[in-house]
CSV table of C-alpha atoms in Angstrom, one decimal:
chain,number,residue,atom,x,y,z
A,711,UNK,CA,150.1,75.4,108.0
A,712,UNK,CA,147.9,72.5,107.3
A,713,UNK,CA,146.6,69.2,108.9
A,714,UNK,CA,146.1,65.9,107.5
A,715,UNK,CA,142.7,64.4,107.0
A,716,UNK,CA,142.8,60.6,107.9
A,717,UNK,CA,141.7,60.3,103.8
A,718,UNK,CA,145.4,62.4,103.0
A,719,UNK,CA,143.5,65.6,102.0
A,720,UNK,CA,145.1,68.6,103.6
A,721,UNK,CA,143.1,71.0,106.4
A,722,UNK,CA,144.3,74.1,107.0
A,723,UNK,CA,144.6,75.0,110.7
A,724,UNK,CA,143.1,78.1,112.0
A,725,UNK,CA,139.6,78.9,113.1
A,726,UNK,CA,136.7,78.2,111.1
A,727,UNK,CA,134.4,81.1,109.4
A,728,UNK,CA,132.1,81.5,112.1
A,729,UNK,CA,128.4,80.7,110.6
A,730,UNK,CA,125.4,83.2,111.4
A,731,UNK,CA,124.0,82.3,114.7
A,732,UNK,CA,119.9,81.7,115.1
A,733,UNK,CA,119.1,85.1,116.4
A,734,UNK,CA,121.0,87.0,113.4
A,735,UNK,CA,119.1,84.8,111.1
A,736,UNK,CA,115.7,85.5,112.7
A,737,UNK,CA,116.3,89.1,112.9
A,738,UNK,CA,117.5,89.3,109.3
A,739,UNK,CA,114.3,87.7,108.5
A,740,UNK,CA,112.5,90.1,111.0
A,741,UNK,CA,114.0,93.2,108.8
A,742,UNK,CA,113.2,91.3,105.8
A,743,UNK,CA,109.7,91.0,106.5
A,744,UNK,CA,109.5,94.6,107.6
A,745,UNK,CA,110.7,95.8,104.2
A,746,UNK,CA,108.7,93.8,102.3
A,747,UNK,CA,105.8,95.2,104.3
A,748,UNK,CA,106.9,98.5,103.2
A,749,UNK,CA,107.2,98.0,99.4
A,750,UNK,CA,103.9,95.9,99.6
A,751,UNK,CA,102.4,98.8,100.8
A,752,UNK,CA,104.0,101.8,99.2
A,753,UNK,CA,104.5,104.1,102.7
A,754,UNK,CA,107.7,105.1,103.7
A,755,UNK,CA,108.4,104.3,106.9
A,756,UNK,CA,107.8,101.2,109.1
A,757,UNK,CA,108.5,100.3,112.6
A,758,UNK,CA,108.0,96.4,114.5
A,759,UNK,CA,106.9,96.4,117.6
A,760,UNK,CA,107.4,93.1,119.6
A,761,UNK,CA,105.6,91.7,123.3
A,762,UNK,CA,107.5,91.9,126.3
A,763,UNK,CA,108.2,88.6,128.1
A,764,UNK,CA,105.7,90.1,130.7
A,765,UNK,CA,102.3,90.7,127.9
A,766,UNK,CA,101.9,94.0,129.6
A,767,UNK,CA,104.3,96.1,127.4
A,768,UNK,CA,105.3,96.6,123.5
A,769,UNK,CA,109.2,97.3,123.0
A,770,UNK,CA,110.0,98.8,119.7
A,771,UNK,CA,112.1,96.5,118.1
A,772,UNK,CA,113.4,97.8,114.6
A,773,UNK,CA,112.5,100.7,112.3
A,774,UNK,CA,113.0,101.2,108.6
A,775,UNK,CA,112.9,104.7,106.9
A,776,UNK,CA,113.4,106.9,110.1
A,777,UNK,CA,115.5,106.9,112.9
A,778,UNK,CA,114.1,104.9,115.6
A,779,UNK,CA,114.8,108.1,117.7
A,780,UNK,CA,111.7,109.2,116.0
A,781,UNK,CA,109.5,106.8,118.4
A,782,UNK,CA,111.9,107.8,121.6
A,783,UNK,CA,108.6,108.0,123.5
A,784,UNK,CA,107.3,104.6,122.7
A,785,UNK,CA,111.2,103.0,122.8
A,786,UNK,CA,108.6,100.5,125.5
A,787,UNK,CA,105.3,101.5,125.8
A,788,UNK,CA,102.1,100.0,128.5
A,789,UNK,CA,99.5,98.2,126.2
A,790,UNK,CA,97.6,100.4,128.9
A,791,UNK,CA,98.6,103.5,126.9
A,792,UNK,CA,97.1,105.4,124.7
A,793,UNK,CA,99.0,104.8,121.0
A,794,UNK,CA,97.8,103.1,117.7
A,795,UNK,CA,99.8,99.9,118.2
A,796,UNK,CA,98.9,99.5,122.1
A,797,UNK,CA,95.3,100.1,120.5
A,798,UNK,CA,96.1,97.6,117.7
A,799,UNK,CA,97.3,95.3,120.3
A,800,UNK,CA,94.4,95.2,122.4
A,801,UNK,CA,91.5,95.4,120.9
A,802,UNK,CA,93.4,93.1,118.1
A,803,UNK,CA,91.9,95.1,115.0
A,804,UNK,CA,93.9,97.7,112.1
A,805,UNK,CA,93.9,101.0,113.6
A,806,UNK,CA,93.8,102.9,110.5
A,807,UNK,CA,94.2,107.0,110.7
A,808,UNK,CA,94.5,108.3,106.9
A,809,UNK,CA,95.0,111.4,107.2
A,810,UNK,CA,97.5,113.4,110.1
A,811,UNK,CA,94.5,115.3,111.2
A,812,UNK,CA,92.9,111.6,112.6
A,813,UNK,CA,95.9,111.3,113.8
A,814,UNK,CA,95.6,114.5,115.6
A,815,UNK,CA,92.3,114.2,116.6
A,816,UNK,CA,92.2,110.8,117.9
A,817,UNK,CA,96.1,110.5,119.9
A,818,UNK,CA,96.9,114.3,120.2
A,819,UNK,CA,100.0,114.1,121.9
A,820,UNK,CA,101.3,111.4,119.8
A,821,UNK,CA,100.8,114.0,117.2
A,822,UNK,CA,102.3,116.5,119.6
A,823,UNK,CA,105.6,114.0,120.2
A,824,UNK,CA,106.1,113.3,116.7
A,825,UNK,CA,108.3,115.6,114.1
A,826,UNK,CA,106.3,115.1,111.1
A,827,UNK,CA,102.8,114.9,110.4
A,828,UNK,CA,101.6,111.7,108.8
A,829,UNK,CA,99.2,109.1,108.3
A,830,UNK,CA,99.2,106.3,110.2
A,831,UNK,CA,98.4,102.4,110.1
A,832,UNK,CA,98.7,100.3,113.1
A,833,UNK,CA,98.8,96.4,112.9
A,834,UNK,CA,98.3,93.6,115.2
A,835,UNK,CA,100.8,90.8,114.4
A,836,UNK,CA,98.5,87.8,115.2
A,837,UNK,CA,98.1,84.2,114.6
A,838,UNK,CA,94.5,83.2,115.8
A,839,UNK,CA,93.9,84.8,119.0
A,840,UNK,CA,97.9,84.9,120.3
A,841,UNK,CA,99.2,88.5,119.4
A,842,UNK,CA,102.9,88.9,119.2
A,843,UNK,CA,103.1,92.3,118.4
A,844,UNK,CA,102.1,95.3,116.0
A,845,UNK,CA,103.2,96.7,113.0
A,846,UNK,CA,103.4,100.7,112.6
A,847,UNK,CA,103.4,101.9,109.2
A,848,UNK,CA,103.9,105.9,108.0
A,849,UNK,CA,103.2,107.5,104.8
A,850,UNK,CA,101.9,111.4,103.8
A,851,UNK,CA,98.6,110.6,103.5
A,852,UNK,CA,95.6,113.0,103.0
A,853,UNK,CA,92.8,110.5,103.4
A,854,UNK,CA,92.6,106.9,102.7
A,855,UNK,CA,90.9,107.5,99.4
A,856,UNK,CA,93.9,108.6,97.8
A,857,UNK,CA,95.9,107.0,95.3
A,858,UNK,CA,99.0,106.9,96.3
A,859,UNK,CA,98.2,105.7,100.0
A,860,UNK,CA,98.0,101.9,101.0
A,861,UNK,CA,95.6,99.8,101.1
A,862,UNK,CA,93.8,98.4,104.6
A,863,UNK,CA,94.1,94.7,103.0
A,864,UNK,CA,98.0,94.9,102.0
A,865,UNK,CA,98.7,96.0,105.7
A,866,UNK,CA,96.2,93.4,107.4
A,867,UNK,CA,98.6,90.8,105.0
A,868,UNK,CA,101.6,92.1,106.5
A,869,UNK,CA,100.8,91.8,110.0
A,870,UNK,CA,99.7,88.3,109.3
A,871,UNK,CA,103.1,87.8,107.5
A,872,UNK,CA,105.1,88.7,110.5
A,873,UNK,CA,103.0,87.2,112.8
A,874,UNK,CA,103.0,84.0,111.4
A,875,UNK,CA,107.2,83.6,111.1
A,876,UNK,CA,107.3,84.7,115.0
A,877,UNK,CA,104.7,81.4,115.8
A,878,UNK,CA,107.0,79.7,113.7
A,879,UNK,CA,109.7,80.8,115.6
A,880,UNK,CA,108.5,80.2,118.8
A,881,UNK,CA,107.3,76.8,118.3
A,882,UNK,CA,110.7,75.6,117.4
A,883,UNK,CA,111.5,77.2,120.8
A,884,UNK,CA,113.3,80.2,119.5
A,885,UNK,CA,110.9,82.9,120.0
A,886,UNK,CA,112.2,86.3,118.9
A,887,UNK,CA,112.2,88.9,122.0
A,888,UNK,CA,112.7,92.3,121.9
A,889,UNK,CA,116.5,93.2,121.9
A,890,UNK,CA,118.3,95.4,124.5
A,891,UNK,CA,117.5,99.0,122.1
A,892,UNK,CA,116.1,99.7,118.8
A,893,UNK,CA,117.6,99.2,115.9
A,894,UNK,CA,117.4,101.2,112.3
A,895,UNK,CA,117.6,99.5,109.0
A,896,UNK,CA,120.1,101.3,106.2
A,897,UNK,CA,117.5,102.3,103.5
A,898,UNK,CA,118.9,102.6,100.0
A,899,UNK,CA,118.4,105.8,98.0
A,900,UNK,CA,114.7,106.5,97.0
A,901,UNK,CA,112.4,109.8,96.2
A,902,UNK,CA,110.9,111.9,98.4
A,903,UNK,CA,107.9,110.8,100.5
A,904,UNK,CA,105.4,112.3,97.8
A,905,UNK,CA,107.0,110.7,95.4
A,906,UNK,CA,109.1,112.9,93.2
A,907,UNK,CA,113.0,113.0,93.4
A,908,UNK,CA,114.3,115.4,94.6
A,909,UNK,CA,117.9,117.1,93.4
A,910,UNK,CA,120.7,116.4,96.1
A,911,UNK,CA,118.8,113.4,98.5
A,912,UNK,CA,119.1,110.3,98.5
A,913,UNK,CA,116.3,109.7,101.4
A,914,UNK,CA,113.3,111.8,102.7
A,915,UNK,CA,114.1,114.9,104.8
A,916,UNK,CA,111.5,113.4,107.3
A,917,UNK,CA,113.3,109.9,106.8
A,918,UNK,CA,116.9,110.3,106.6
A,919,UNK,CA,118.6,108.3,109.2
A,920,UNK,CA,122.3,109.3,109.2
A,921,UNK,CA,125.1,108.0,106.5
A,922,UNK,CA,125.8,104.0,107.3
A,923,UNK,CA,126.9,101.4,105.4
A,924,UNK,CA,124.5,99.3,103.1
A,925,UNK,CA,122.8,96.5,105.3
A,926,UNK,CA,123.5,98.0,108.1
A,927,UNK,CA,121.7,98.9,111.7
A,928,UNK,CA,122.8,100.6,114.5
A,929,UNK,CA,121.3,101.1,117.9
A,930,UNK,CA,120.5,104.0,119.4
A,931,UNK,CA,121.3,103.7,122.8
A,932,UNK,CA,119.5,102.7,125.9
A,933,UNK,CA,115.3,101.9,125.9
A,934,UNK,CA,113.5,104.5,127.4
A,935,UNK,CA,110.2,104.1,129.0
A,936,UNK,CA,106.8,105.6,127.7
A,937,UNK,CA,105.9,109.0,128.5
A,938,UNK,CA,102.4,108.5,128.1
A,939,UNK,CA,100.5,106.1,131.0
C-alpha cells in the first residue's frame, strides 16, 4: 500500500530502513582503525584498550586476530597493575618487548596467563597530554631487529591514529566508552603467524577465533576483573 506525497508521487507505507546509529558508526571506525593498525604493522593480532569513566581502569574493548578470551585476565584491568598497556598508560611512552623472553622477564605472570608466547608492543593512545587508552599489539617476534617484526614508529602512528578520532569523538560530545564485554573482529583467511601458509587453515592456530560470519563480532560474555593488583 502506498501514500500520496502532497506533489502526487506515491510513498510506500511501512517503516523506514533504520540508518546506523552514532555508536555503530564509531565503533565500525574503532575496528577500522584497529585493523589498519595491524596491516600497518605486519603483527597478527591487536587488541584496544579504552579508559573507564573513572581514569583508574582500562576495559578491553575489541580484539582482532584472537579471541578476546585470550586477555580474560585483563577483560578490566587497575592502571595500578602491572601489564604493558597499564605501563603504556601511565608513564605515557611505547612499551616495547621484542622478543617473548622480555616479555617473560619483565611481566612474568602475564607471560604465565597467556597461551602463546609472543612479542609484545603496548601503546598509549594520546593526544597531547590526555590519554584515552592503549593499543596492544602481538606478533612472533625474536627481537626487534628482525625483519619481519614491526617497527616502533608505525605503532607510535597508530596509537596517535586512534587517539586522535576518540578526541574527535569526544569533542562532538560523543566520546566512545568501553562497551558492556569485549568484542572479536571476524578476520579473513591469512597465513600462519610466521608467514607461510599453511595446508588446511585459514587463520593461525594461536589466532583462530571460531567460524563467524564475515564482518562480524561477537561478545564473549560478561567483564571480568583483573587478577593481577
Amino acid at each position: 500500500m502506498c501514500a500520496m506525497r502532497e506533489g502526487g508521487a506515491a510513498q510506500p507505507y511501512g517503516p523506514r530502513p533504520s540508518s546506523p546509529s552514532a555508536g555503530s558508526l564509531r565503533e565500525a571506525e574503532l575496528d577500522r582503525l584497529l585493523e589498519l593498525a595491524m596491516r600497518d604493522t605486519g603483527v597478527h593480532a591487536g587488541a584496544v584498550f579504552l579508559l573507564a569513566s573513572d581514569g583508574q581502569t582500562l576495559r578491553l574493548e575489541v580484539t582482532a586476530g584472537m579471541p578476546a578470551e585470550y586477555l580474560a585476565p585483563w577483560f578490566t584491568v587497575a592502571l595500578s597493575s602491572r601489564f604493558p598497556v597499564t605501563d603504556a598508560v601511565r608513564e605515557r611512552r611505547l612499551v616495547w618487548l621484542g622478543d617473548p623472553e622480555d616479555l617473560a622477564r619483565r611481566y612474568p605472570r602475564t607471560a604465565i596467563a597467556l597461551p602463546y608466547h609472543h612479542a609484545v608492543a603496548a601503546a598509549p593512545l594520546l593526544t597531547g597530554t590526555t590519554v584515552w587508552g592503549a593499543l596492544l599489539l602481538f606478533w612472533p617476534g625474536a627481537g626487534s631487529v628482525r625483519a619481519d617484526g614491526p617497527s616502533p614508529e608505525r605503532v607510535r602512528a597508530a596509537g596517535r591514529r586512534l587517539g586522535r578520532f576518540l578526541r574527535e569523538a569526544a569533542g562532538t560530545g560523543h566520546a566512545v566508552r568501553p562497551g558492556p564485554a569485549p568484542r572479536t573482529l571476524a578476520q579473513p583467511p591469512r597465513s600462519t603467524m610466521h608467514g607461510r601458509p599453511r595446508p588446511g587453515r585459514t587463520t593461525s592456530p594461536c589466532c583462530s577465533s571460531g567460524s563467524r560470519p564475515p564482518g562480524s563480532a561477537r561478545p564473549v560474555g560478561p567483564r571480568r576483573k583483573a587478577l593481577w593488583r
